[in-house]
Short mmCIF file of N, CA and C and ligand atoms in Angstrom, two decimals:
data_model
loop_
_atom_site.label_atom_id
_atom_site.label_comp_id
_atom_site.label_asym_id
_atom_site.label_seq_id
_atom_site.Cartn_x
_atom_site.Cartn_y
_atom_site.Cartn_z
N UNK A 130 111.88 141.05 110.66
CA UNK A 130 112.55 139.84 110.20
C UNK A 130 111.54 138.89 109.53
N UNK A 131 111.97 138.25 108.45
CA UNK A 131 111.07 137.34 107.73
C UNK A 131 111.42 135.88 108.01
N UNK A 132 110.37 135.07 108.16
CA UNK A 132 110.59 133.62 108.33
C UNK A 132 110.49 132.87 107.01
N UNK A 133 110.22 133.61 105.94
CA UNK A 133 110.11 132.94 104.64
C UNK A 133 111.50 132.55 104.16
N UNK A 134 111.61 131.32 103.59
CA UNK A 134 112.92 130.94 103.08
C UNK A 134 113.36 131.88 101.94
N UNK A 135 114.64 132.09 101.85
CA UNK A 135 115.16 132.96 100.79
C UNK A 135 115.00 132.25 99.45
N UNK A 136 114.46 132.95 98.47
CA UNK A 136 114.27 132.33 97.15
C UNK A 136 115.54 132.54 96.32
N UNK A 137 116.07 131.43 95.86
CA UNK A 137 117.28 131.52 95.03
C UNK A 137 116.97 130.94 93.66
N UNK A 138 117.05 131.71 92.63
CA UNK A 138 116.88 131.21 91.26
C UNK A 138 118.09 131.67 90.44
N UNK A 139 118.43 130.84 89.47
CA UNK A 139 119.63 131.15 88.67
C UNK A 139 119.45 132.42 87.85
N UNK A 140 118.28 132.46 87.16
CA UNK A 140 118.06 133.60 86.27
C UNK A 140 116.68 134.17 86.53
N UNK A 141 116.62 135.23 87.32
CA UNK A 141 115.32 135.80 87.72
C UNK A 141 114.53 136.30 86.53
N UNK A 142 115.23 136.68 85.46
CA UNK A 142 114.56 137.25 84.29
C UNK A 142 113.92 136.18 83.41
N UNK A 143 114.43 134.93 83.50
CA UNK A 143 113.97 133.89 82.58
C UNK A 143 112.79 133.13 83.19
N UNK A 144 111.57 133.50 82.78
CA UNK A 144 110.38 132.89 83.40
C UNK A 144 110.21 131.41 83.03
N UNK A 145 110.98 130.94 82.07
CA UNK A 145 110.90 129.51 81.73
C UNK A 145 111.67 128.65 82.74
N UNK A 146 112.64 129.23 83.38
CA UNK A 146 113.52 128.42 84.25
C UNK A 146 113.53 128.85 85.72
N UNK A 147 112.84 129.93 86.06
CA UNK A 147 112.95 130.39 87.45
C UNK A 147 111.85 129.85 88.38
N UNK A 148 111.28 128.72 87.98
CA UNK A 148 110.29 128.08 88.85
C UNK A 148 110.34 126.58 88.58
N UNK A 149 109.74 125.76 89.47
CA UNK A 149 109.69 124.32 89.22
C UNK A 149 108.50 124.00 88.31
N UNK A 150 108.63 122.91 87.54
CA UNK A 150 107.53 122.57 86.62
C UNK A 150 106.45 121.75 87.36
N UNK A 151 105.35 121.45 86.66
CA UNK A 151 104.22 120.76 87.32
C UNK A 151 104.64 119.42 87.91
N UNK A 152 105.38 118.63 87.12
CA UNK A 152 105.78 117.30 87.62
C UNK A 152 106.66 117.44 88.87
N UNK A 153 107.56 118.39 88.84
CA UNK A 153 108.43 118.61 90.01
C UNK A 153 107.60 119.03 91.22
N UNK A 154 106.64 119.88 90.96
CA UNK A 154 105.76 120.39 92.02
C UNK A 154 104.97 119.26 92.68
N UNK A 155 104.29 118.46 91.84
CA UNK A 155 103.41 117.43 92.41
C UNK A 155 104.19 116.25 92.98
N UNK A 156 105.32 115.89 92.36
CA UNK A 156 106.11 114.79 92.94
C UNK A 156 106.72 115.27 94.28
N UNK A 157 107.07 116.53 94.35
CA UNK A 157 107.60 117.06 95.62
C UNK A 157 106.54 117.00 96.72
N UNK A 158 105.28 117.27 96.34
CA UNK A 158 104.18 117.19 97.32
C UNK A 158 104.01 115.74 97.78
N UNK A 159 104.13 114.80 96.83
CA UNK A 159 104.03 113.37 97.19
C UNK A 159 105.18 112.99 98.14
N UNK A 160 106.36 113.47 97.82
CA UNK A 160 107.53 113.16 98.68
C UNK A 160 107.32 113.74 100.08
N UNK A 161 106.87 114.99 100.14
CA UNK A 161 106.63 115.62 101.45
C UNK A 161 105.58 114.83 102.23
N UNK A 162 104.53 114.40 101.53
CA UNK A 162 103.47 113.61 102.19
C UNK A 162 104.04 112.32 102.76
N UNK A 163 104.99 111.71 102.05
CA UNK A 163 105.55 110.43 102.51
C UNK A 163 106.20 110.57 103.89
N UNK A 164 106.67 111.77 104.18
CA UNK A 164 107.36 111.95 105.47
C UNK A 164 106.40 111.94 106.66
N UNK A 165 105.11 111.95 106.38
CA UNK A 165 104.12 111.81 107.46
C UNK A 165 103.99 110.36 107.92
N UNK A 166 104.46 109.43 107.08
CA UNK A 166 104.30 108.01 107.40
C UNK A 166 105.15 107.61 108.60
N UNK A 167 104.60 106.70 109.40
CA UNK A 167 105.35 106.21 110.56
C UNK A 167 106.12 104.94 110.23
N UNK A 168 105.99 104.48 108.99
CA UNK A 168 106.73 103.28 108.59
C UNK A 168 108.22 103.59 108.67
N UNK A 169 108.95 102.73 109.33
CA UNK A 169 110.37 103.02 109.52
C UNK A 169 111.24 102.56 108.36
N UNK A 170 110.70 101.69 107.49
CA UNK A 170 111.55 101.25 106.37
C UNK A 170 111.18 101.91 105.04
N UNK A 171 109.90 101.99 104.73
CA UNK A 171 109.50 102.59 103.45
C UNK A 171 108.37 103.57 103.68
N UNK A 172 108.66 104.84 103.45
CA UNK A 172 107.64 105.87 103.57
C UNK A 172 107.16 106.20 102.15
N UNK A 173 105.86 106.09 101.92
CA UNK A 173 105.32 106.32 100.57
C UNK A 173 104.33 107.48 100.63
N UNK A 174 104.40 108.35 99.63
CA UNK A 174 103.47 109.47 99.56
C UNK A 174 102.79 109.50 98.21
N UNK A 175 101.57 110.05 98.19
CA UNK A 175 100.80 110.11 96.94
C UNK A 175 100.04 111.43 96.85
N UNK A 176 99.96 111.95 95.62
CA UNK A 176 99.17 113.16 95.37
C UNK A 176 98.35 112.90 94.11
N UNK A 177 97.05 113.19 94.20
CA UNK A 177 96.17 113.02 93.03
C UNK A 177 95.81 114.42 92.52
N UNK A 178 95.98 114.58 91.22
CA UNK A 178 95.90 115.92 90.64
C UNK A 178 94.96 115.91 89.43
N UNK A 179 94.18 116.98 89.31
CA UNK A 179 93.23 117.05 88.18
C UNK A 179 93.95 117.46 86.90
N UNK A 180 93.22 117.37 85.78
CA UNK A 180 93.86 117.78 84.51
C UNK A 180 94.01 119.30 84.43
N UNK A 181 93.47 119.99 85.46
CA UNK A 181 93.67 121.45 85.53
C UNK A 181 94.77 121.80 86.54
N UNK A 182 95.56 120.79 86.88
CA UNK A 182 96.69 120.98 87.80
C UNK A 182 96.26 121.40 89.20
N UNK A 183 95.12 120.86 89.62
CA UNK A 183 94.66 121.14 90.99
C UNK A 183 94.82 119.89 91.83
N UNK A 184 95.33 120.05 93.06
CA UNK A 184 95.51 118.89 93.93
C UNK A 184 94.14 118.46 94.44
N UNK A 185 93.79 117.19 94.20
CA UNK A 185 92.48 116.67 94.62
C UNK A 185 92.57 115.92 95.93
N UNK A 186 93.73 115.27 96.15
CA UNK A 186 93.87 114.51 97.39
C UNK A 186 95.33 114.12 97.63
N UNK A 187 95.59 113.83 98.90
CA UNK A 187 96.95 113.42 99.31
C UNK A 187 96.84 112.19 100.20
N UNK A 188 97.92 111.42 100.27
CA UNK A 188 97.92 110.27 101.18
C UNK A 188 99.33 109.77 101.44
N UNK A 189 99.44 108.96 102.47
CA UNK A 189 100.71 108.30 102.79
C UNK A 189 100.38 106.99 103.47
N UNK A 190 101.34 106.08 103.52
CA UNK A 190 101.05 104.78 104.13
C UNK A 190 100.95 104.89 105.65
N UNK A 191 99.86 104.36 106.16
CA UNK A 191 99.63 104.44 107.60
C UNK A 191 98.56 103.46 108.02
N UNK A 192 98.40 103.32 109.32
CA UNK A 192 97.38 102.40 109.83
C UNK A 192 96.00 103.04 109.65
N UNK A 193 94.96 102.23 109.51
CA UNK A 193 93.61 102.79 109.32
C UNK A 193 93.19 103.72 110.46
N UNK A 194 92.32 104.67 110.13
CA UNK A 194 91.84 105.66 111.10
C UNK A 194 91.24 104.95 112.32
N UNK A 195 91.58 105.46 113.50
CA UNK A 195 91.01 104.90 114.73
C UNK A 195 91.80 103.74 115.29
N UNK A 196 92.76 103.25 114.53
CA UNK A 196 93.58 102.14 115.02
C UNK A 196 94.77 102.74 115.76
N UNK A 197 94.99 102.30 116.96
CA UNK A 197 96.12 102.79 117.75
C UNK A 197 97.39 102.18 117.16
N UNK A 198 98.10 103.00 116.37
CA UNK A 198 99.22 102.42 115.64
C UNK A 198 100.44 102.11 116.50
N UNK A 199 100.36 102.46 117.79
CA UNK A 199 101.46 102.03 118.66
C UNK A 199 101.26 100.57 119.06
N UNK A 200 100.04 100.06 118.82
CA UNK A 200 99.74 98.67 119.20
C UNK A 200 99.89 97.71 118.01
N UNK A 201 100.23 98.27 116.85
CA UNK A 201 100.38 97.45 115.64
C UNK A 201 101.86 97.42 115.28
N UNK A 202 102.39 96.28 114.91
CA UNK A 202 103.82 96.24 114.59
C UNK A 202 104.14 96.95 113.28
N UNK A 203 105.29 97.62 113.25
CA UNK A 203 105.76 98.21 111.99
C UNK A 203 106.83 97.32 111.36
N UNK A 204 107.00 96.12 111.93
CA UNK A 204 108.08 95.24 111.49
C UNK A 204 107.79 94.63 110.13
N UNK A 205 108.85 94.29 109.42
CA UNK A 205 108.72 93.61 108.12
C UNK A 205 108.64 92.10 108.31
N UNK A 206 109.22 91.65 109.43
CA UNK A 206 109.22 90.21 109.71
C UNK A 206 108.78 89.98 111.14
N UNK A 207 108.19 88.81 111.39
CA UNK A 207 107.76 88.48 112.74
C UNK A 207 107.51 86.99 112.85
N UNK A 208 107.09 86.55 114.02
CA UNK A 208 106.83 85.12 114.24
C UNK A 208 105.80 84.62 113.22
N UNK A 209 104.81 85.44 112.95
CA UNK A 209 103.86 85.11 111.87
C UNK A 209 103.57 86.40 111.11
N UNK A 210 102.87 86.30 109.99
CA UNK A 210 102.58 87.50 109.20
C UNK A 210 101.77 88.50 110.02
N UNK A 211 100.99 87.96 110.98
CA UNK A 211 100.18 88.83 111.83
C UNK A 211 101.03 89.72 112.73
N UNK A 212 102.30 89.37 112.88
CA UNK A 212 103.21 90.18 113.70
C UNK A 212 104.01 91.16 112.83
N UNK A 213 103.57 91.34 111.60
CA UNK A 213 104.21 92.32 110.71
C UNK A 213 103.20 93.41 110.36
N UNK A 214 103.69 94.45 109.71
CA UNK A 214 102.80 95.56 109.33
C UNK A 214 101.86 95.23 108.17
N UNK A 215 102.26 94.24 107.34
CA UNK A 215 101.61 94.07 106.03
C UNK A 215 100.09 93.87 106.05
N UNK A 216 99.55 93.04 106.97
CA UNK A 216 98.08 92.87 106.90
C UNK A 216 97.30 94.10 107.35
N UNK A 217 97.96 95.07 107.97
CA UNK A 217 97.24 96.19 108.60
C UNK A 217 97.39 97.54 107.88
N UNK A 218 98.57 97.75 107.30
CA UNK A 218 98.86 99.10 106.78
C UNK A 218 98.03 99.41 105.54
N UNK A 219 97.61 100.66 105.46
CA UNK A 219 96.85 101.15 104.32
C UNK A 219 97.84 101.90 103.41
N UNK A 220 97.92 101.49 102.18
CA UNK A 220 98.92 102.07 101.27
C UNK A 220 98.60 103.54 100.93
N UNK A 221 99.65 104.25 100.57
CA UNK A 221 99.53 105.69 100.30
C UNK A 221 98.50 105.98 99.20
N UNK A 222 98.54 105.18 98.13
CA UNK A 222 97.64 105.43 97.00
C UNK A 222 96.18 105.23 97.41
N UNK A 223 95.94 104.13 98.17
CA UNK A 223 94.57 103.86 98.61
C UNK A 223 94.09 104.98 99.54
N UNK A 224 94.98 105.40 100.45
CA UNK A 224 94.60 106.51 101.34
C UNK A 224 94.26 107.76 100.54
N UNK A 225 95.07 108.06 99.52
CA UNK A 225 94.80 109.27 98.72
C UNK A 225 93.44 109.14 98.02
N UNK A 226 93.13 107.95 97.53
CA UNK A 226 91.83 107.75 96.85
C UNK A 226 90.68 107.91 97.85
N UNK A 227 90.88 107.38 99.07
CA UNK A 227 89.80 107.39 100.06
C UNK A 227 89.72 108.71 100.84
N UNK A 228 90.77 109.52 100.76
CA UNK A 228 90.81 110.76 101.55
C UNK A 228 90.01 111.91 100.94
N UNK A 229 89.32 111.63 99.87
CA UNK A 229 88.54 112.69 99.24
C UNK A 229 87.17 112.18 98.78
N UNK A 230 86.25 113.12 98.67
CA UNK A 230 84.96 112.76 98.08
C UNK A 230 84.86 113.32 96.67
N UNK A 231 85.98 113.93 96.25
CA UNK A 231 85.96 114.52 94.89
C UNK A 231 86.01 113.43 93.83
N UNK A 232 85.56 113.81 92.65
CA UNK A 232 85.59 112.92 91.50
C UNK A 232 87.02 112.83 90.98
N UNK A 233 87.52 111.61 90.83
CA UNK A 233 88.92 111.44 90.43
C UNK A 233 89.07 111.03 88.97
N UNK A 234 87.93 110.97 88.27
CA UNK A 234 87.95 110.52 86.87
C UNK A 234 88.88 111.41 86.04
N UNK A 235 89.79 110.77 85.31
CA UNK A 235 90.68 111.52 84.42
C UNK A 235 91.88 112.15 85.11
N UNK A 236 92.02 111.89 86.41
CA UNK A 236 93.11 112.54 87.16
C UNK A 236 94.43 111.78 87.02
N UNK A 237 95.47 112.39 87.59
CA UNK A 237 96.81 111.80 87.57
C UNK A 237 97.26 111.55 89.00
N UNK A 238 97.85 110.38 89.21
CA UNK A 238 98.38 110.02 90.53
C UNK A 238 99.90 110.16 90.50
N UNK A 239 100.43 110.97 91.40
CA UNK A 239 101.88 111.04 91.61
C UNK A 239 102.16 110.23 92.86
N UNK A 240 103.05 109.25 92.75
CA UNK A 240 103.30 108.39 93.91
C UNK A 240 104.79 108.06 93.98
N UNK A 241 105.30 107.98 95.21
CA UNK A 241 106.75 107.79 95.35
C UNK A 241 107.19 106.34 95.17
N UNK A 242 106.23 105.40 95.10
CA UNK A 242 106.58 104.00 94.86
C UNK A 242 105.52 103.40 93.93
N UNK A 243 105.97 102.62 92.97
CA UNK A 243 105.03 102.02 92.00
C UNK A 243 103.93 101.25 92.74
N UNK A 244 102.68 101.43 92.36
CA UNK A 244 101.56 100.80 93.08
C UNK A 244 101.55 99.27 93.01
N UNK A 245 101.13 98.66 94.09
CA UNK A 245 100.93 97.20 94.11
C UNK A 245 99.64 96.88 93.36
N UNK A 246 99.34 95.60 93.17
CA UNK A 246 98.15 95.22 92.40
C UNK A 246 96.85 95.63 93.09
N UNK A 247 96.85 95.61 94.43
CA UNK A 247 95.61 96.00 95.14
C UNK A 247 95.34 97.49 94.91
N UNK A 248 96.39 98.30 94.98
CA UNK A 248 96.20 99.74 94.73
C UNK A 248 95.89 99.98 93.26
N UNK A 249 96.51 99.18 92.38
CA UNK A 249 96.24 99.33 90.94
C UNK A 249 94.74 99.17 90.67
N UNK A 250 94.14 98.18 91.34
CA UNK A 250 92.70 97.96 91.14
C UNK A 250 91.91 99.18 91.60
N UNK A 251 92.30 99.74 92.75
CA UNK A 251 91.59 100.92 93.27
C UNK A 251 91.80 102.12 92.35
N UNK A 252 93.02 102.25 91.81
CA UNK A 252 93.33 103.36 90.89
C UNK A 252 92.42 103.26 89.66
N UNK A 253 92.32 102.06 89.13
CA UNK A 253 91.50 101.85 87.92
C UNK A 253 90.02 102.15 88.23
N UNK A 254 89.54 101.63 89.35
CA UNK A 254 88.13 101.82 89.70
C UNK A 254 87.80 103.29 89.95
N UNK A 255 88.81 104.05 90.44
CA UNK A 255 88.58 105.47 90.71
C UNK A 255 88.59 106.31 89.43
N UNK A 256 89.00 105.69 88.32
CA UNK A 256 89.02 106.43 87.05
C UNK A 256 90.29 107.23 86.82
N UNK A 257 91.32 106.98 87.65
CA UNK A 257 92.60 107.68 87.47
C UNK A 257 93.20 107.21 86.14
N UNK A 258 93.68 108.16 85.35
CA UNK A 258 94.09 107.81 83.99
C UNK A 258 95.61 107.75 83.82
N UNK A 259 96.34 108.32 84.76
CA UNK A 259 97.80 108.36 84.59
C UNK A 259 98.47 108.18 85.95
N UNK A 260 99.54 107.38 85.98
CA UNK A 260 100.30 107.17 87.22
C UNK A 260 101.75 107.56 86.96
N UNK A 261 102.23 108.51 87.73
CA UNK A 261 103.64 108.91 87.61
C UNK A 261 104.31 108.50 88.92
N UNK A 262 105.25 107.57 88.81
CA UNK A 262 105.87 107.01 90.02
C UNK A 262 107.35 107.36 90.07
N UNK A 263 107.87 107.39 91.30
CA UNK A 263 109.28 107.75 91.49
C UNK A 263 110.14 106.49 91.55
N UNK A 264 109.89 105.66 92.53
CA UNK A 264 110.73 104.48 92.77
C UNK A 264 109.99 103.23 92.26
N UNK A 265 110.77 102.23 91.91
CA UNK A 265 110.15 100.98 91.41
C UNK A 265 110.93 99.80 91.99
N UNK A 266 111.22 99.90 93.30
CA UNK A 266 112.15 98.92 93.88
C UNK A 266 111.57 97.50 93.96
N UNK A 267 110.25 97.38 93.80
CA UNK A 267 109.66 96.04 93.83
C UNK A 267 109.21 95.60 92.43
N UNK A 268 109.92 96.11 91.43
CA UNK A 268 109.58 95.88 90.01
C UNK A 268 109.35 94.40 89.68
N UNK A 269 110.14 93.50 90.24
CA UNK A 269 110.06 92.09 89.84
C UNK A 269 109.11 91.26 90.72
N UNK A 270 108.52 91.87 91.72
CA UNK A 270 107.57 91.13 92.57
C UNK A 270 106.30 90.84 91.77
N UNK A 271 105.66 89.72 92.11
CA UNK A 271 104.43 89.32 91.39
C UNK A 271 103.39 90.44 91.41
N UNK A 272 103.26 91.13 92.57
CA UNK A 272 102.23 92.17 92.64
C UNK A 272 102.53 93.36 91.74
N UNK A 273 103.80 93.61 91.45
CA UNK A 273 104.12 94.71 90.52
C UNK A 273 103.87 94.28 89.08
N UNK A 274 104.18 93.02 88.81
CA UNK A 274 103.93 92.50 87.45
C UNK A 274 102.41 92.53 87.18
N UNK A 275 101.64 92.12 88.21
CA UNK A 275 100.17 92.14 88.06
C UNK A 275 99.68 93.58 87.87
N UNK A 276 100.27 94.52 88.59
CA UNK A 276 99.86 95.93 88.44
C UNK A 276 100.07 96.40 87.02
N UNK A 277 101.26 96.09 86.49
CA UNK A 277 101.54 96.54 85.11
C UNK A 277 100.52 95.96 84.13
N UNK A 278 100.20 94.67 84.34
CA UNK A 278 99.20 94.02 83.48
C UNK A 278 97.87 94.75 83.58
N UNK A 279 97.44 94.98 84.84
CA UNK A 279 96.14 95.63 85.06
C UNK A 279 96.10 97.02 84.42
N UNK A 280 97.17 97.80 84.65
CA UNK A 280 97.20 99.16 84.10
C UNK A 280 97.14 99.13 82.58
N UNK A 281 97.91 98.21 82.01
CA UNK A 281 97.94 98.14 80.55
C UNK A 281 96.55 97.79 80.00
N UNK A 282 95.93 96.77 80.62
CA UNK A 282 94.62 96.33 80.13
C UNK A 282 93.55 97.39 80.33
N UNK A 283 93.70 98.18 81.39
CA UNK A 283 92.67 99.21 81.69
C UNK A 283 92.97 100.53 80.99
N UNK A 284 94.10 100.59 80.30
CA UNK A 284 94.44 101.83 79.59
C UNK A 284 94.92 102.95 80.50
N UNK A 285 95.50 102.57 81.65
CA UNK A 285 96.08 103.60 82.54
C UNK A 285 97.54 103.78 82.14
N UNK A 286 97.88 105.02 81.82
CA UNK A 286 99.25 105.32 81.40
C UNK A 286 100.17 105.35 82.62
N UNK A 287 101.34 104.77 82.51
CA UNK A 287 102.29 104.84 83.63
C UNK A 287 103.62 105.37 83.12
N UNK A 288 104.28 106.18 83.94
CA UNK A 288 105.63 106.60 83.55
C UNK A 288 106.43 106.91 84.80
N UNK A 289 107.72 106.61 84.70
CA UNK A 289 108.60 106.86 85.85
C UNK A 289 109.06 108.31 85.83
N UNK A 290 109.01 108.92 86.99
CA UNK A 290 109.48 110.30 87.12
C UNK A 290 111.00 110.29 87.21
N UNK A 291 111.63 110.98 86.28
CA UNK A 291 113.10 110.98 86.27
C UNK A 291 113.64 112.39 86.48
N UNK A 292 112.78 113.28 86.93
CA UNK A 292 113.18 114.68 87.10
C UNK A 292 113.89 114.95 88.41
N UNK A 293 114.01 116.22 88.71
CA UNK A 293 114.70 116.64 89.95
C UNK A 293 113.82 116.33 91.16
N UNK A 294 114.48 116.03 92.28
CA UNK A 294 113.72 115.83 93.53
C UNK A 294 114.27 116.78 94.59
N UNK A 295 113.39 117.25 95.47
CA UNK A 295 113.87 118.19 96.48
C UNK A 295 114.59 117.46 97.61
N UNK A 296 115.53 118.10 98.22
CA UNK A 296 116.14 117.55 99.43
C UNK A 296 115.37 118.17 100.58
N UNK A 297 114.63 117.35 101.31
CA UNK A 297 113.81 117.87 102.40
C UNK A 297 114.45 117.43 103.71
N UNK A 298 114.70 118.36 104.58
CA UNK A 298 115.44 118.01 105.80
C UNK A 298 114.78 118.67 107.02
N UNK A 299 114.10 117.81 107.81
CA UNK A 299 113.51 118.30 109.05
C UNK A 299 114.40 117.92 110.23
N UNK A 300 115.63 117.59 109.97
CA UNK A 300 116.56 117.19 111.03
C UNK A 300 116.46 115.71 111.28
N UNK A 301 115.46 115.30 112.09
CA UNK A 301 115.34 113.87 112.38
C UNK A 301 114.61 113.10 111.28
N UNK A 302 113.87 113.78 110.43
CA UNK A 302 113.23 113.13 109.28
C UNK A 302 113.66 113.87 108.03
N UNK A 303 114.25 113.15 107.11
CA UNK A 303 114.67 113.83 105.90
C UNK A 303 114.45 112.97 104.67
N UNK A 304 114.40 113.61 103.52
CA UNK A 304 114.28 112.87 102.27
C UNK A 304 115.47 113.19 101.41
N UNK A 305 116.23 112.18 101.09
CA UNK A 305 117.32 112.37 100.14
C UNK A 305 117.47 111.11 99.31
N UNK A 306 117.86 111.24 98.08
CA UNK A 306 118.00 110.07 97.21
C UNK A 306 119.35 109.41 97.47
N1 LIG B 250 102.87 101.26 96.31
C1 LIG B 250 103.03 101.10 97.63
C2 LIG B 250 103.80 100.06 98.12
C3 LIG B 250 103.95 99.93 99.47
N2 LIG B 250 103.35 100.81 100.30
C4 LIG B 250 103.61 100.72 101.74
C5 LIG B 250 103.27 99.48 102.48
C6 LIG B 250 104.32 99.45 103.55
O1 LIG B 250 103.95 100.34 104.61
C7 LIG B 250 105.54 100.00 102.86
C8 LIG B 250 106.41 98.94 102.22
O2 LIG B 250 107.23 98.41 103.21
P1 LIG B 250 108.55 97.54 102.89
O3 LIG B 250 108.08 96.19 102.45
O4 LIG B 250 109.32 98.25 101.81
O5 LIG B 250 109.27 97.53 104.21
O6 LIG B 250 105.02 100.85 101.86
C9 LIG B 250 102.60 101.84 99.80
O7 LIG B 250 102.07 102.68 100.57
N3 LIG B 250 102.43 101.94 98.48
#
């Protein structure tokens, strides 16, 4: 008996259509990575890829290494900002940049949420040349406006991923649009 999932393709003979394309592949990896996040409201995943289509690094939003994340709030609101997740959580893009010692110059970042201005600065400093994002739900926030400015001035190309997304279902954790 095999534990491999059954492969279903529409046209096995047509090599142009019987596999997923690069963007689908890498955005799916970013989406899968997002499911590692313990954030209960927004799980973000990131994959950094070379111009030779090699995965250089992965990341998701989480508390810094060594921090007992059961002792840190995951809340969006609290008595003070210190009682929320925001001052503590490390964003997916920053984690992906820091999770490798490889050279990221000229690479592409696939991320499930448009980067904030702090991550935009790290993306630029790392030499990442292209950002492909899935969601842009904070488009009108000041930090997103600042990100767009920074990317434009630094010559980082950005584009929204409008392709197919996988339905990932682990039962209690799933990804669906
Ligand atoms: N580009 C981004 C934006 C946000 N994050 C993280 C930070 C938080 O854990 C979460 C956002 O939470 P919300 O305010 O939507 O409850 O996503 C990130 O990793 N990358």
